[in-house]
Structures are given as structure tokens and as C-alpha cells.
C-alpha positions as protocol buffer text, in pm:
chain_id: "A"
residue {
  index: 1
  type: LYS
  ca { x: -6 y: 3 z: 11 }
}
residue {
  index: 2
  type: HIS
  ca { x: 135 y: 334 z: -68 }
}
residue {
  index: 3
  type: LEU
  ca { x: 51 y: 640 z: 135 }
}
residue {
  index: 4
  type: GLU
  ca { x: 58 y: 996 z: 14 }
}
residue {
  index: 5
  type: ALA
  ca { x: 385 y: 1185 z: 14 }
}
residue {
  index: 6
  type: THR
  ca { x: 475 y: 1440 z: 245 }
}
residue {
  index: 7
  type: PRO
  ca { x: 633 y: 1774 z: 94 }
}
residue {
  index: 8
  type: SER
  ca { x: 970 y: 1814 z: 149 }
}
residue {
  index: 9
  type: PRO
  ca { x: 1131 y: 2135 z: 288 }
}
residue {
  index: 10
  type: CYS
  ca { x: 1407 y: 2100 z: 39 }
}
residue {
  index: 11
  type: VAL
  ca { x: 1459 y: 2271 z: -297 }
}
residue {
  index: 12
  type: GLU
  ca { x: 1703 y: 2174 z: -547 }
}
residue {
  index: 13
  type: GLY
  ca { x: 2023 y: 2359 z: -483 }
}
residue {
  index: 14
  type: ALA
  ca { x: 1949 y: 2427 z: -123 }
}
residue {
  index: 15
  type: THR
  ca { x: 2231 y: 2400 z: 120 }
}
residue {
  index: 16
  type: SER
  ca { x: 2008 y: 2391 z: 417 }
}
residue {
  index: 17
  type: CYS
  ca { x: 1857 y: 2073 z: 299 }
}
residue {
  index: 18
  type: PRO
  ca { x: 1954 y: 1784 z: 523 }
}
residue {
  index: 19
  type: ALA
  ca { x: 2017 y: 1567 z: 217 }
}
residue {
  index: 20
  type: ALA
  ca { x: 2250 y: 1833 z: 41 }
}
residue {
  index: 21
  type: ALA
  ca { x: 2527 y: 1739 z: 305 }
}
residue {
  index: 22
  type: MET
  ca { x: 2498 y: 1378 z: 286 }
}
residue {
  index: 23
  type: GLY
  ca { x: 2632 y: 1257 z: -48 }
}
residue {
  index: 24
  type: ALA
  ca { x: 2463 y: 1134 z: -371 }
}
residue {
  index: 25
  type: GLN
  ca { x: 2112 y: 1278 z: -422 }
}
residue {
  index: 26
  type: MET
  ca { x: 1865 y: 1309 z: -667 }
}
residue {
  index: 27
  type: SER
  ca { x: 1714 y: 1644 z: -809 }
}
residue {
  index: 28
  type: GLN
  ca { x: 1376 y: 1559 z: -681 }
}
residue {
  index: 29
  type: PRO
  ca { x: 1285 y: 1306 z: -391 }
}
residue {
  index: 30
  type: GLU
  ca { x: 1126 y: 964 z: -459 }
}
residue {
  index: 31
  type: THR
  ca { x: 808 y: 983 z: -253 }
}
residue {
  index: 32
  type: ALA
  ca { x: 640 y: 644 z: -298 }
}
residue {
  index: 33
  type: LYS
  ca { x: 613 y: 476 z: 19 }
}
residue {
  index: 34
  type: ASP
  ca { x: 635 y: 64 z: 69 }
}
residue {
  index: 35
  type: SER
  ca { x: 416 y: 23 z: 347 }
}
residue {
  index: 36
  type: ASP
  ca { x: 308 y: -306 z: 547 }
}
residue {
  index: 37
  type: CYS
  ca { x: 127 y: -420 z: 840 }
}
residue {
  index: 38
  type: ALA
  ca { x: -22 y: -727 z: 1019 }
}
residue {
  index: 39
  type: GLY
  ca { x: -286 y: -771 z: 1266 }
}
residue {
  index: 40
  type: PRO
  ca { x: -260 y: -940 z: 1598 }
}
residue {
  index: 41
  type: SER
  ca { x: -33 y: -1269 z: 1567 }
}
residue {
  index: 42
  type: GLY
  ca { x: 171 y: -1498 z: 1746 }
}
residue {
  index: 43
  type: VAL
  ca { x: 145 y: -1597 z: 2113 }
}
residue {
  index: 44
  type: LEU
  ca { x: 187 y: -1216 z: 2197 }
}
residue {
  index: 45
  type: ARG
  ca { x: -76 y: -1127 z: 1959 }
}
residue {
  index: 46
  type: LEU
  ca { x: 153 y: -830 z: 1813 }
}
residue {
  index: 47
  type: GLN
  ca { x: 29 y: -575 z: 1564 }
}
residue {
  index: 48
  type: TRP
  ca { x: 263 y: -413 z: 1370 }
}
residue {
  index: 49
  type: ALA
  ca { x: 336 y: -147 z: 1072 }
}
residue {
  index: 50
  type: SER
  ca { x: 609 y: -48 z: 856 }
}
residue {
  index: 51
  type: SER
  ca { x: 659 y: 227 z: 594 }
}
residue {
  index: 52
  type: GLY
  ca { x: 994 y: 319 z: 404 }
}
residue {
  index: 53
  type: MET
  ca { x: 1049 y: 582 z: 160 }
}
residue {
  index: 54
  type: GLN
  ca { x: 1383 y: 659 z: -50 }
}
residue {
  index: 55
  type: GLY
  ca { x: 1358 y: 1028 z: -39 }
}
residue {
  index: 56
  type: TRP
  ca { x: 1652 y: 1220 z: -184 }
}
residue {
  index: 57
  type: ARG
  ca { x: 1899 y: 934 z: -201 }
}
residue {
  index: 58
  type: THR
  ca { x: 1988 y: 763 z: -544 }
}
residue {
  index: 59
  type: ASN
  ca { x: 1852 y: 430 z: -410 }
}
residue {
  index: 60
  type: MET
  ca { x: 1680 y: 288 z: -110 }
}
residue {
  index: 61
  type: GLU
  ca { x: 1939 y: 244 z: 180 }
}
residue {
  index: 62
  type: ASP
  ca { x: 1717 y: 134 z: 451 }
}
residue {
  index: 63
  type: ALA
  ca { x: 1561 y: -210 z: 543 }
}
residue {
  index: 64
  type: HIS
  ca { x: 1354 y: -314 z: 832 }
}
residue {
  index: 65
  type: ILE
  ca { x: 1246 y: -659 z: 993 }
}
residue {
  index: 66
  type: CYS
  ca { x: 923 y: -752 z: 1169 }
}
residue {
  index: 67
  type: LEU
  ca { x: 897 y: -1118 z: 1295 }
}
residue {
  index: 68
  type: PRO
  ca { x: 623 y: -1117 z: 1571 }
}
residue {
  index: 69
  type: SER
  ca { x: 715 y: -1469 z: 1650 }
}
residue {
  index: 70
  type: LEU
  ca { x: 1060 y: -1632 z: 1621 }
}
residue {
  index: 71
  type: GLN
  ca { x: 902 y: -1987 z: 1654 }
}
residue {
  index: 72
  type: ALA
  ca { x: 856 y: -2037 z: 1258 }
}
residue {
  index: 73
  type: VAL
  ca { x: 1203 y: -1935 z: 1198 }
}
residue {
  index: 74
  type: ALA
  ca { x: 1325 y: -2160 z: 1463 }
}
residue {
  index: 75
  type: ASN
  ca { x: 1123 y: -2449 z: 1324 }
}
residue {
  index: 76
  type: LYS
  ca { x: 1253 y: -2380 z: 972 }
}
residue {
  index: 77
  type: VAL
  ca { x: 1595 y: -2374 z: 1054 }
}
residue {
  index: 78
  type: GLY
  ca { x: 1615 y: -2595 z: 1363 }
}
residue {
  index: 79
  type: THR
  ca { x: 1535 y: -2942 z: 1190 }
}
residue {
  index: 80
  type: GLY
  ca { x: 1917 y: -2999 z: 1106 }
}
residue {
  index: 81
  type: GLY
  ca { x: 1790 y: -3137 z: 761 }
}
residue {
  index: 82
  type: GLN
  ca { x: 1663 y: -3436 z: 948 }
}
residue {
  index: 83
  type: GLY
  ca { x: 1285 y: -3321 z: 965 }
}
residue {
  index: 84
  type: GLU
  ca { x: 1300 y: -3338 z: 1356 }
}
residue {
  index: 85
  type: ALA
  ca { x: 1326 y: -3065 z: 1591 }
}
residue {
  index: 86
  type: LEU
  ca { x: 1646 y: -2987 z: 1745 }
}
residue {
  index: 87
  type: PRO
  ca { x: 1630 y: -2941 z: 2128 }
}
residue {
  index: 88
  type: TRP
  ca { x: 1700 y: -2559 z: 2118 }
}
residue {
  index: 89
  type: THR
  ca { x: 1387 y: -2508 z: 1880 }
}
residue {
  index: 90
  type: THR
  ca { x: 1136 y: -2504 z: 2154 }
}
residue {
  index: 91
  type: GLY
  ca { x: 1051 y: -2168 z: 2369 }
}
residue {
  index: 92
  type: TRP
  ca { x: 1079 y: -1920 z: 2072 }
}
residue {
  index: 93
  type: SER
  ca { x: 704 y: -1824 z: 2046 }
}
residue {
  index: 94
  type: ASP
  ca { x: 697 y: -1540 z: 2287 }
}
residue {
  index: 95
  type: LEU
  ca { x: 1006 y: -1383 z: 2129 }
}
residue {
  index: 96
  type: ALA
  ca { x: 976 y: -1120 z: 1848 }
}
residue {
  index: 97
  type: ILE
  ca { x: 1202 y: -905 z: 1651 }
}
residue {
  index: 98
  type: PHE
  ca { x: 1142 y: -577 z: 1497 }
}
residue {
  index: 99
  type: GLY
  ca { x: 1395 y: -347 z: 1376 }
}
residue {
  index: 100
  type: VAL
  ca { x: 1505 y: -79 z: 1135 }
}
residue {
  index: 101
  type: LEU
  ca { x: 1836 y: -123 z: 948 }
}
residue {
  index: 102
  type: ASP
  ca { x: 1956 y: 232 z: 848 }
}
residue {
  index: 103
  type: GLY
  ca { x: 2162 y: 210 z: 567 }
}
residue {
  index: 104
  type: HIS
  ca { x: 2384 y: 529 z: 579 }
}
């Protein structure tokens, strides 16, 4: 889902624009937003939403991770290729990871 763009205070050639001091940039910002969300899920019943916008950079440098339960990940990687769960694969259902990975 794409959200409406917020106008930027930056104008082409402006030295007060934060992007102007930060390396390669475009003459106009890329304002399309990549947004996602999920309703209550996992044992913790967590809801989440994320949104990212490239802005003035020449390519998207940021990323995010949204895992409301680590149990599915543990189940997937914890079989040891044998189809049987390894001892460490239990107890992950009430742990979650949410993060923003800033690329610059």
C-alpha cells in the first residue's frame, strides 16, 4: 500500500536541506512509500506496521525486519535437515524481532 507523500522542505540546490550535506542525491525526492502491516499474531498477539521511503537518495538504503514470533523461524532452521526438531527449537514463540536497519 502506498501512502501520500509529505512535501519536503528541501528545494533543488538548497544548502540547508539535510540531504544536501549527505552525499549522492537526486534532484527530486522519490516519495513513493512501501508500507506493510499485520494484525495480531503469534502468542504475544502483536500488531505492527512499517513504511519506508527512499527520499532524496539515489537508491533505497534502509531496510526493516518484522517477525512477531521467532517460533516459525526456529522451526524452519532447527530441523538439522532431518525433519526432527533440535532441542533448542522450543521456547521461541514468545520472542519477537522488530528493527530498522539504517543504510547510511
